[in-house]
């Protein structure tokens, strides 16, 4: 029977992209770790890693073997956390992927409460708008706000509800350029967007009775970060679409105005996706339950 430690060592070497980094993480000398992986290859009768002076890469069979090693490691973690759950205190590291705006506006303020409630859980959160591969990159949960839910055979989806998006502009801009009364009059305003193609952007709006309208515009300011666009909107630079939880306070204070009430982009669906295996971990379940209870209050801030 294989020494299961060797499988964990091999997975760590792959995760850390080298023996030195893996050795530091495991507290094992690099030479010993390299010897253990070589002995593992010898027992299996195959080469798992291609070694060069500059980097390591997986062979085809090594890639398949690595997936099984990761699954084994997750099973061990699940077993350990099952014991922790029996002791009423989940433990371990929770790896979360979260979009920038969601982290800044909702999750960031409430996550410390979760960590205070479960002191045995460590959180390793990647705050990025990059689309992550949960299985390949080893994330436990990814939080997303998108027009539609994920459709994946390998991932489980938990829906937390809808988040509204509104068109906003500063009173200063609206006084300068006028307050539109129809969708066609939106063209009189300077606009902003998160992206554009050849200088053009499209805004899909839904109006009374479900009527839809596509607004083609040339944004004066393009930035792939909503908080940056919010600052510019407050300064009167242009109109933009923002999640309502991100600008509700400014609207109430009169710092921003909703442009053309009754017309807005389609709401987003706030949801979590996670590999089915990770959903068995007590820490993941506790986090999802916490988020389901706390998210509505977080969106009200």
mmCIF file of C-alpha atoms in Angstrom:
data_model
loop_
_atom_site.group_PDB
_atom_site.id
_atom_site.type_symbol
_atom_site.label_atom_id
_atom_site.label_comp_id
_atom_site.label_asym_id
_atom_site.label_seq_id
_atom_site.Cartn_x
_atom_site.Cartn_y
_atom_site.Cartn_z
ATOM 1 C CA UNK A 1 0.000 0.000 0.000
ATOM 2 C CA UNK A 2 1.221 3.490 -0.851
ATOM 3 C CA UNK A 3 2.324 5.822 1.915
ATOM 4 C CA UNK A 4 -0.471 8.400 1.796
ATOM 5 C CA UNK A 5 1.944 11.060 3.022
ATOM 6 C CA UNK A 6 3.801 10.739 -0.272
ATOM 7 C CA UNK A 7 0.613 11.534 -2.173
ATOM 8 C CA UNK A 8 0.138 14.651 -0.055
ATOM 9 C CA UNK A 9 3.779 15.613 -0.576
ATOM 10 C CA UNK A 10 3.404 15.224 -4.342
ATOM 11 C CA UNK A 11 0.256 17.396 -4.397
ATOM 12 C CA UNK A 12 2.026 20.082 -2.359
ATOM 13 C CA UNK A 13 4.979 20.113 -4.768
ATOM 14 C CA UNK A 14 2.573 20.645 -7.673
ATOM 15 C CA UNK A 15 0.589 23.314 -5.808
ATOM 16 C CA UNK A 16 3.762 25.217 -4.863
ATOM 17 C CA UNK A 17 5.374 24.729 -8.301
ATOM 18 C CA UNK A 18 8.602 23.405 -6.817
ATOM 19 C CA UNK A 19 10.303 21.352 -4.124
ATOM 20 C CA UNK A 20 11.816 24.301 -2.279
ATOM 21 C CA UNK A 21 8.513 26.130 -1.759
ATOM 22 C CA UNK A 22 6.724 22.897 -0.879
ATOM 23 C CA UNK A 23 9.457 21.985 1.575
ATOM 24 C CA UNK A 24 9.109 25.323 3.322
ATOM 25 C CA UNK A 25 5.337 24.938 3.540
ATOM 26 C CA UNK A 26 5.611 21.395 4.901
ATOM 27 C CA UNK A 27 8.642 21.981 7.092
ATOM 28 C CA UNK A 28 10.559 19.256 5.242
ATOM 29 C CA UNK A 29 14.032 19.615 3.671
ATOM 30 C CA UNK A 30 13.926 19.987 -0.089
ATOM 31 C CA UNK A 31 16.254 17.015 -0.598
ATOM 32 C CA UNK A 32 14.059 14.718 1.480
ATOM 33 C CA UNK A 33 10.929 15.838 -0.337
ATOM 34 C CA UNK A 34 12.531 15.279 -3.735
ATOM 35 C CA UNK A 35 13.643 11.799 -2.661
ATOM 36 C CA UNK A 36 10.146 10.886 -1.450
ATOM 37 C CA UNK A 37 8.562 11.951 -4.752
ATOM 38 C CA UNK A 38 11.223 10.054 -6.719
ATOM 39 C CA UNK A 39 10.544 6.944 -4.641
ATOM 40 C CA UNK A 40 6.829 7.395 -5.286
ATOM 41 C CA UNK A 41 7.468 7.485 -9.028
ATOM 42 C CA UNK A 42 9.639 4.387 -8.747
ATOM 43 C CA UNK A 43 6.950 2.443 -6.872
ATOM 44 C CA UNK A 44 4.322 3.483 -9.418
ATOM 45 C CA UNK A 45 6.623 2.760 -12.340
ATOM 46 C CA UNK A 46 5.788 6.026 -14.096
ATOM 47 C CA UNK A 47 7.159 9.541 -14.274
ATOM 48 C CA UNK A 48 4.797 12.062 -12.710
ATOM 49 C CA UNK A 49 6.901 15.203 -13.119
ATOM 50 C CA UNK A 50 9.068 16.583 -15.887
ATOM 51 C CA UNK A 51 12.022 18.237 -14.181
ATOM 52 C CA UNK A 52 14.152 20.946 -15.780
ATOM 53 C CA UNK A 53 16.558 23.429 -14.249
ATOM 54 C CA UNK A 54 13.916 26.153 -14.525
ATOM 55 C CA UNK A 55 10.569 24.571 -13.682
ATOM 56 C CA UNK A 56 8.496 21.483 -12.981
ATOM 57 C CA UNK A 57 5.606 20.341 -15.128
ATOM 58 C CA UNK A 58 3.190 17.448 -14.882
ATOM 59 C CA UNK A 59 3.241 14.549 -17.285
ATOM 60 C CA UNK A 60 -0.103 13.380 -18.675
ATOM 61 C CA UNK A 61 -0.335 10.570 -16.144
ATOM 62 C CA UNK A 62 0.994 12.913 -13.467
ATOM 63 C CA UNK A 63 -1.895 15.297 -14.091
ATOM 64 C CA UNK A 64 -4.433 12.495 -13.595
ATOM 65 C CA UNK A 65 -2.617 11.267 -10.492
ATOM 66 C CA UNK A 66 -2.521 14.809 -9.082
ATOM 67 C CA UNK A 67 -6.314 15.129 -9.303
ATOM 68 C CA UNK A 68 -6.710 11.956 -7.248
ATOM 69 C CA UNK A 69 -4.160 13.217 -4.711
ATOM 70 C CA UNK A 70 -6.095 16.476 -4.322
ATOM 71 C CA UNK A 71 -9.345 14.525 -3.894
ATOM 72 C CA UNK A 72 -7.682 12.391 -1.228
ATOM 73 C CA UNK A 73 -6.419 15.483 0.565
ATOM 74 C CA UNK A 74 -9.903 17.016 0.497
ATOM 75 C CA UNK A 75 -11.384 13.798 1.885
ATOM 76 C CA UNK A 76 -8.910 13.898 4.746
ATOM 77 C CA UNK A 77 -9.795 17.524 5.398
ATOM 78 C CA UNK A 78 -13.498 16.640 5.326
ATOM 79 C CA UNK A 79 -12.909 13.820 7.799
ATOM 80 C CA UNK A 80 -10.979 16.120 10.129
ATOM 81 C CA UNK A 81 -13.620 18.822 9.914
ATOM 82 C CA UNK A 82 -16.370 16.258 10.503
ATOM 83 C CA UNK A 83 -14.707 15.540 13.834
ATOM 84 C CA UNK A 84 -14.411 19.269 14.457
ATOM 85 C CA UNK A 85 -18.102 19.659 13.707
ATOM 86 C CA UNK A 86 -18.876 17.002 16.289
ATOM 87 C CA UNK A 87 -16.981 19.203 18.713
ATOM 88 C CA UNK A 88 -19.205 22.132 17.558
ATOM 89 C CA UNK A 89 -16.292 24.159 16.243
ATOM 90 C CA UNK A 90 -15.387 23.972 12.529
ATOM 91 C CA UNK A 91 -11.689 24.324 11.810
ATOM 92 C CA UNK A 92 -9.386 24.696 8.850
ATOM 93 C CA UNK A 93 -8.740 27.131 6.026
ATOM 94 C CA UNK A 94 -11.619 28.442 3.920
ATOM 95 C CA UNK A 95 -10.521 29.632 0.477
ATOM 96 C CA UNK A 96 -12.939 32.146 -1.043
ATOM 97 C CA UNK A 97 -12.933 33.895 -4.431
ATOM 98 C CA UNK A 98 -14.904 37.148 -4.439
ATOM 99 C CA UNK A 99 -15.352 39.982 -6.980
ATOM 100 C CA UNK A 100 -13.815 43.298 -5.997
ATOM 101 C CA UNK A 101 -17.021 45.311 -5.635
ATOM 102 C CA UNK A 102 -18.788 42.604 -3.638
ATOM 103 C CA UNK A 103 -15.836 42.352 -1.264
ATOM 104 C CA UNK A 104 -15.607 46.110 -0.791
ATOM 105 C CA UNK A 105 -19.315 46.813 -0.419
ATOM 106 C CA UNK A 106 -20.878 43.777 1.237
ATOM 107 C CA UNK A 107 -18.648 40.861 2.212
ATOM 108 C CA UNK A 108 -15.790 42.894 3.671
ATOM 109 C CA UNK A 109 -17.898 44.541 6.405
ATOM 110 C CA UNK A 110 -19.607 41.315 7.540
ATOM 111 C CA UNK A 111 -16.876 38.675 7.185
ATOM 112 C CA UNK A 112 -15.164 39.599 10.492
ATOM 113 C CA UNK A 113 -18.396 38.618 12.267
ATOM 114 C CA UNK A 114 -18.188 35.155 10.732
ATOM 115 C CA UNK A 115 -14.566 34.790 11.816
ATOM 116 C CA UNK A 116 -15.404 35.931 15.340
ATOM 117 C CA UNK A 117 -18.209 33.381 15.468
ATOM 118 C CA UNK A 118 -15.929 30.549 14.298
ATOM 119 C CA UNK A 119 -12.424 31.233 15.654
ATOM 120 C CA UNK A 120 -11.135 27.882 14.415
ATOM 121 C CA UNK A 121 -11.586 28.891 10.760
ATOM 122 C CA UNK A 122 -8.898 30.702 8.785
ATOM 123 C CA UNK A 123 -9.980 32.658 5.691
ATOM 124 C CA UNK A 124 -7.854 32.981 2.564
ATOM 125 C CA UNK A 125 -9.779 35.260 0.193
ATOM 126 C CA UNK A 126 -8.846 36.196 -3.358
ATOM 127 C CA UNK A 127 -10.430 39.541 -4.242
ATOM 128 C CA UNK A 128 -10.446 39.753 -8.013
ATOM 129 C CA UNK A 129 -12.793 40.103 -10.982
ATOM 130 C CA UNK A 130 -10.921 37.269 -12.698
ATOM 131 C CA UNK A 131 -12.977 34.166 -13.442
ATOM 132 C CA UNK A 132 -11.440 31.436 -11.299
ATOM 133 C CA UNK A 133 -11.443 27.681 -11.832
ATOM 134 C CA UNK A 134 -12.518 26.434 -8.420
ATOM 135 C CA UNK A 135 -11.374 22.854 -8.877
ATOM 136 C CA UNK A 136 -8.034 23.512 -10.556
ATOM 137 C CA UNK A 137 -7.156 26.412 -8.233
ATOM 138 C CA UNK A 138 -8.399 24.791 -5.046
ATOM 139 C CA UNK A 139 -11.067 27.298 -3.991
ATOM 140 C CA UNK A 140 -13.779 26.177 -1.594
ATOM 141 C CA UNK A 141 -16.340 28.805 -2.611
ATOM 142 C CA UNK A 142 -16.648 31.492 -5.290
ATOM 143 C CA UNK A 143 -19.131 34.329 -4.835
ATOM 144 C CA UNK A 144 -20.644 35.857 -7.936
ATOM 145 C CA UNK A 145 -23.249 38.387 -9.074
ATOM 146 C CA UNK A 146 -24.343 37.621 -12.619
ATOM 147 C CA UNK A 147 -27.511 37.908 -14.726
ATOM 148 C CA UNK A 148 -27.868 34.107 -14.797
ATOM 149 C CA UNK A 149 -26.914 31.241 -12.521
ATOM 150 C CA UNK A 150 -24.005 28.931 -13.214
ATOM 151 C CA UNK A 151 -24.777 25.811 -15.245
ATOM 152 C CA UNK A 152 -22.091 23.267 -14.463
ATOM 153 C CA UNK A 153 -22.082 19.530 -13.938
ATOM 154 C CA UNK A 154 -19.179 19.791 -11.490
ATOM 155 C CA UNK A 155 -20.329 22.723 -9.345
ATOM 156 C CA UNK A 156 -23.155 23.266 -6.876
ATOM 157 C CA UNK A 157 -24.965 26.628 -6.859
ATOM 158 C CA UNK A 158 -26.541 28.340 -3.849
ATOM 159 C CA UNK A 159 -28.748 31.311 -4.732
ATOM 160 C CA UNK A 160 -28.905 34.173 -2.222
ATOM 161 C CA UNK A 161 -31.309 36.360 -4.196
ATOM 162 C CA UNK A 162 -31.396 39.328 -6.562
ATOM 163 C CA UNK A 163 -29.429 42.557 -6.404
ATOM 164 C CA UNK A 164 -30.765 45.589 -8.262
ATOM 165 C CA UNK A 165 -28.653 47.798 -10.522
ATOM 166 C CA UNK A 166 -29.524 51.462 -11.089
ATOM 167 C CA UNK A 167 -28.474 54.221 -13.452
ATOM 168 C CA UNK A 168 -27.025 57.086 -11.425
ATOM 169 C CA UNK A 169 -25.509 60.504 -12.004
ATOM 170 C CA UNK A 170 -24.664 63.431 -9.776
ATOM 171 C CA UNK A 171 -27.069 66.363 -9.416
ATOM 172 C CA UNK A 172 -24.258 68.556 -10.736
ATOM 173 C CA UNK A 173 -24.087 66.610 -14.008
ATOM 174 C CA UNK A 174 -27.875 66.495 -14.374
ATOM 175 C CA UNK A 175 -28.122 70.245 -13.791
ATOM 176 C CA UNK A 176 -25.458 70.748 -16.445
ATOM 177 C CA UNK A 177 -26.728 68.325 -19.093
ATOM 178 C CA UNK A 178 -30.401 67.935 -18.251
ATOM 179 C CA UNK A 179 -32.544 65.227 -16.682
ATOM 180 C CA UNK A 180 -33.670 62.709 -19.335
ATOM 181 C CA UNK A 181 -37.378 61.988 -19.535
ATOM 182 C CA UNK A 182 -37.130 59.154 -22.090
ATOM 183 C CA UNK A 183 -34.590 56.481 -22.945
ATOM 184 C CA UNK A 184 -33.708 58.363 -26.140
ATOM 185 C CA UNK A 185 -32.773 61.421 -24.092
ATOM 186 C CA UNK A 186 -30.110 59.412 -22.236
ATOM 187 C CA UNK A 187 -27.876 60.261 -25.198
ATOM 188 C CA UNK A 188 -27.545 63.825 -23.887
ATOM 189 C CA UNK A 189 -25.511 62.640 -20.885
ATOM 190 C CA UNK A 190 -21.821 61.852 -20.626
ATOM 191 C CA UNK A 191 -21.522 58.189 -19.698
ATOM 192 C CA UNK A 192 -19.062 55.769 -18.109
ATOM 193 C CA UNK A 193 -18.632 52.005 -18.439
ATOM 194 C CA UNK A 194 -16.531 49.102 -17.172
ATOM 195 C CA UNK A 195 -15.520 48.128 -20.698
ATOM 196 C CA UNK A 196 -15.898 49.188 -24.297
ATOM 197 C CA UNK A 197 -15.217 47.746 -27.727
ATOM 198 C CA UNK A 198 -13.680 50.171 -30.192
ATOM 199 C CA UNK A 199 -14.800 53.006 -27.955
ATOM 200 C CA UNK A 200 -18.442 51.907 -27.883
ATOM 201 C CA UNK A 201 -20.479 50.296 -25.120
ATOM 202 C CA UNK A 202 -23.979 48.870 -24.831
ATOM 203 C CA UNK A 203 -26.347 49.238 -21.891
ATOM 204 C CA UNK A 204 -29.348 46.909 -21.786
ATOM 205 C CA UNK A 205 -32.285 48.421 -19.883
ATOM 206 C CA UNK A 206 -35.627 47.010 -18.772
ATOM 207 C CA UNK A 207 -38.534 49.407 -18.411
ATOM 208 C CA UNK A 208 -42.251 49.414 -17.587
ATOM 209 C CA UNK A 209 -44.041 46.198 -18.484
ATOM 210 C CA UNK A 210 -40.756 44.445 -19.174
ATOM 211 C CA UNK A 211 -39.967 46.596 -22.197
ATOM 212 C CA UNK A 212 -36.299 46.366 -23.155
ATOM 213 C CA UNK A 213 -34.079 48.964 -24.761
ATOM 214 C CA UNK A 214 -30.433 48.846 -25.830
ATOM 215 C CA UNK A 215 -28.529 52.072 -25.271
ATOM 216 C CA UNK A 216 -25.495 52.380 -27.529
ATOM 217 C CA UNK A 217 -23.113 54.969 -26.155
ATOM 218 C CA UNK A 218 -19.529 56.207 -26.282
ATOM 219 C CA UNK A 219 -18.338 56.292 -22.667
ATOM 220 C CA UNK A 220 -16.245 59.257 -21.706
ATOM 221 C CA UNK A 221 -14.588 57.228 -18.943
ATOM 222 C CA UNK A 222 -13.875 53.484 -18.916
ATOM 223 C CA UNK A 223 -12.629 51.725 -15.778
ATOM 224 C CA UNK A 224 -12.997 48.048 -14.882
ATOM 225 C CA UNK A 225 -13.731 48.823 -11.229
ATOM 226 C CA UNK A 226 -17.138 49.978 -10.005
ATOM 227 C CA UNK A 227 -15.833 51.845 -6.968
ATOM 228 C CA UNK A 228 -13.647 53.926 -9.266
ATOM 229 C CA UNK A 229 -16.670 54.717 -11.439
ATOM 230 C CA UNK A 230 -18.695 55.612 -8.348
ATOM 231 C CA UNK A 231 -16.093 58.216 -7.353
ATOM 232 C CA UNK A 232 -16.280 59.665 -10.861
ATOM 233 C CA UNK A 233 -20.086 59.706 -10.804
ATOM 234 C CA UNK A 234 -20.032 61.608 -7.495
ATOM 235 C CA UNK A 235 -17.703 64.129 -9.100
ATOM 236 C CA UNK A 236 -20.089 64.670 -12.022
ATOM 237 C CA UNK A 237 -17.973 62.961 -14.679
ATOM 238 C CA UNK A 238 -20.723 60.814 -16.116
ATOM 239 C CA UNK A 239 -23.707 58.532 -15.706
ATOM 240 C CA UNK A 240 -23.069 54.874 -14.911
ATOM 241 C CA UNK A 241 -24.826 51.708 -13.748
ATOM 242 C CA UNK A 242 -24.081 50.708 -10.152
ATOM 243 C CA UNK A 243 -25.414 47.999 -7.825
ATOM 244 C CA UNK A 244 -27.987 49.662 -5.606
ATOM 245 C CA UNK A 245 -26.322 48.388 -2.427
ATOM 246 C CA UNK A 246 -23.247 50.321 -3.490
ATOM 247 C CA UNK A 247 -24.936 53.684 -3.964
ATOM 248 C CA UNK A 248 -28.156 53.615 -1.909
ATOM 249 C CA UNK A 249 -26.626 55.785 0.818
ATOM 250 C CA UNK A 250 -25.431 58.385 -1.672
ATOM 251 C CA UNK A 251 -28.875 58.495 -3.295
ATOM 252 C CA UNK A 252 -30.522 59.033 0.085
ATOM 253 C CA UNK A 253 -28.035 61.802 0.864
ATOM 254 C CA UNK A 254 -28.714 63.519 -2.451
ATOM 255 C CA UNK A 255 -25.151 63.017 -3.683
ATOM 256 C CA UNK A 256 -26.368 60.842 -6.567
ATOM 257 C CA UNK A 257 -29.698 60.675 -8.362
ATOM 258 C CA UNK A 258 -31.354 57.777 -10.094
ATOM 259 C CA UNK A 259 -31.524 58.597 -13.791
ATOM 260 C CA UNK A 260 -34.794 57.866 -15.561
ATOM 261 C CA UNK A 261 -36.608 55.973 -12.752
ATOM 262 C CA UNK A 262 -38.474 52.940 -14.037
ATOM 263 C CA UNK A 263 -35.653 51.976 -16.394
ATOM 264 C CA UNK A 264 -32.695 49.942 -15.128
ATOM 265 C CA UNK A 265 -30.329 47.147 -16.117
ATOM 266 C CA UNK A 266 -31.509 43.623 -15.329
ATOM 267 C CA UNK A 267 -30.904 42.636 -11.701
ATOM 268 C CA UNK A 268 -27.993 40.384 -10.874
ATOM 269 C CA UNK A 269 -28.265 37.079 -9.059
ATOM 270 C CA UNK A 270 -26.048 36.897 -5.979
ATOM 271 C CA UNK A 271 -24.930 33.291 -5.624
ATOM 272 C CA UNK A 272 -22.166 31.014 -4.458
ATOM 273 C CA UNK A 273 -20.664 28.146 -6.426
ATOM 274 C CA UNK A 274 -18.629 25.346 -4.933
ATOM 275 C CA UNK A 275 -17.468 21.841 -5.844
ATOM 276 C CA UNK A 276 -19.865 19.255 -4.443
ATOM 277 C CA UNK A 277 -17.052 17.626 -2.462
ATOM 278 C CA UNK A 278 -16.199 20.942 -0.732
ATOM 279 C CA UNK A 279 -19.849 21.421 0.173
ATOM 280 C CA UNK A 280 -19.480 18.545 2.620
ATOM 281 C CA UNK A 281 -16.929 20.465 4.686
ATOM 282 C CA UNK A 282 -18.408 21.920 7.887
ATOM 283 C CA UNK A 283 -16.556 25.211 7.432
ATOM 284 C CA UNK A 284 -18.046 25.678 3.965
ATOM 285 C CA UNK A 285 -21.550 24.877 5.207
ATOM 286 C CA UNK A 286 -21.226 27.289 8.119
ATOM 287 C CA UNK A 287 -20.022 30.037 5.760
ATOM 288 C CA UNK A 288 -22.891 29.509 3.318
ATOM 289 C CA UNK A 289 -25.434 29.498 6.155
ATOM 290 C CA UNK A 290 -23.895 32.657 7.597
ATOM 291 C CA UNK A 291 -23.991 34.371 4.216
ATOM 292 C CA UNK A 292 -27.610 33.406 3.595
ATOM 293 C CA UNK A 293 -28.576 35.042 6.904
ATOM 294 C CA UNK A 294 -26.245 38.045 6.767
ATOM 295 C CA UNK A 295 -26.255 38.987 3.074
ATOM 296 C CA UNK A 296 -29.637 40.779 3.024
ATOM 297 C CA UNK A 297 -28.511 42.998 5.910
ATOM 298 C CA UNK A 298 -25.178 43.530 4.180
ATOM 299 C CA UNK A 299 -26.928 44.697 1.033
ATOM 300 C CA UNK A 300 -28.999 47.139 3.076
ATOM 301 C CA UNK A 301 -25.898 48.998 4.283
#
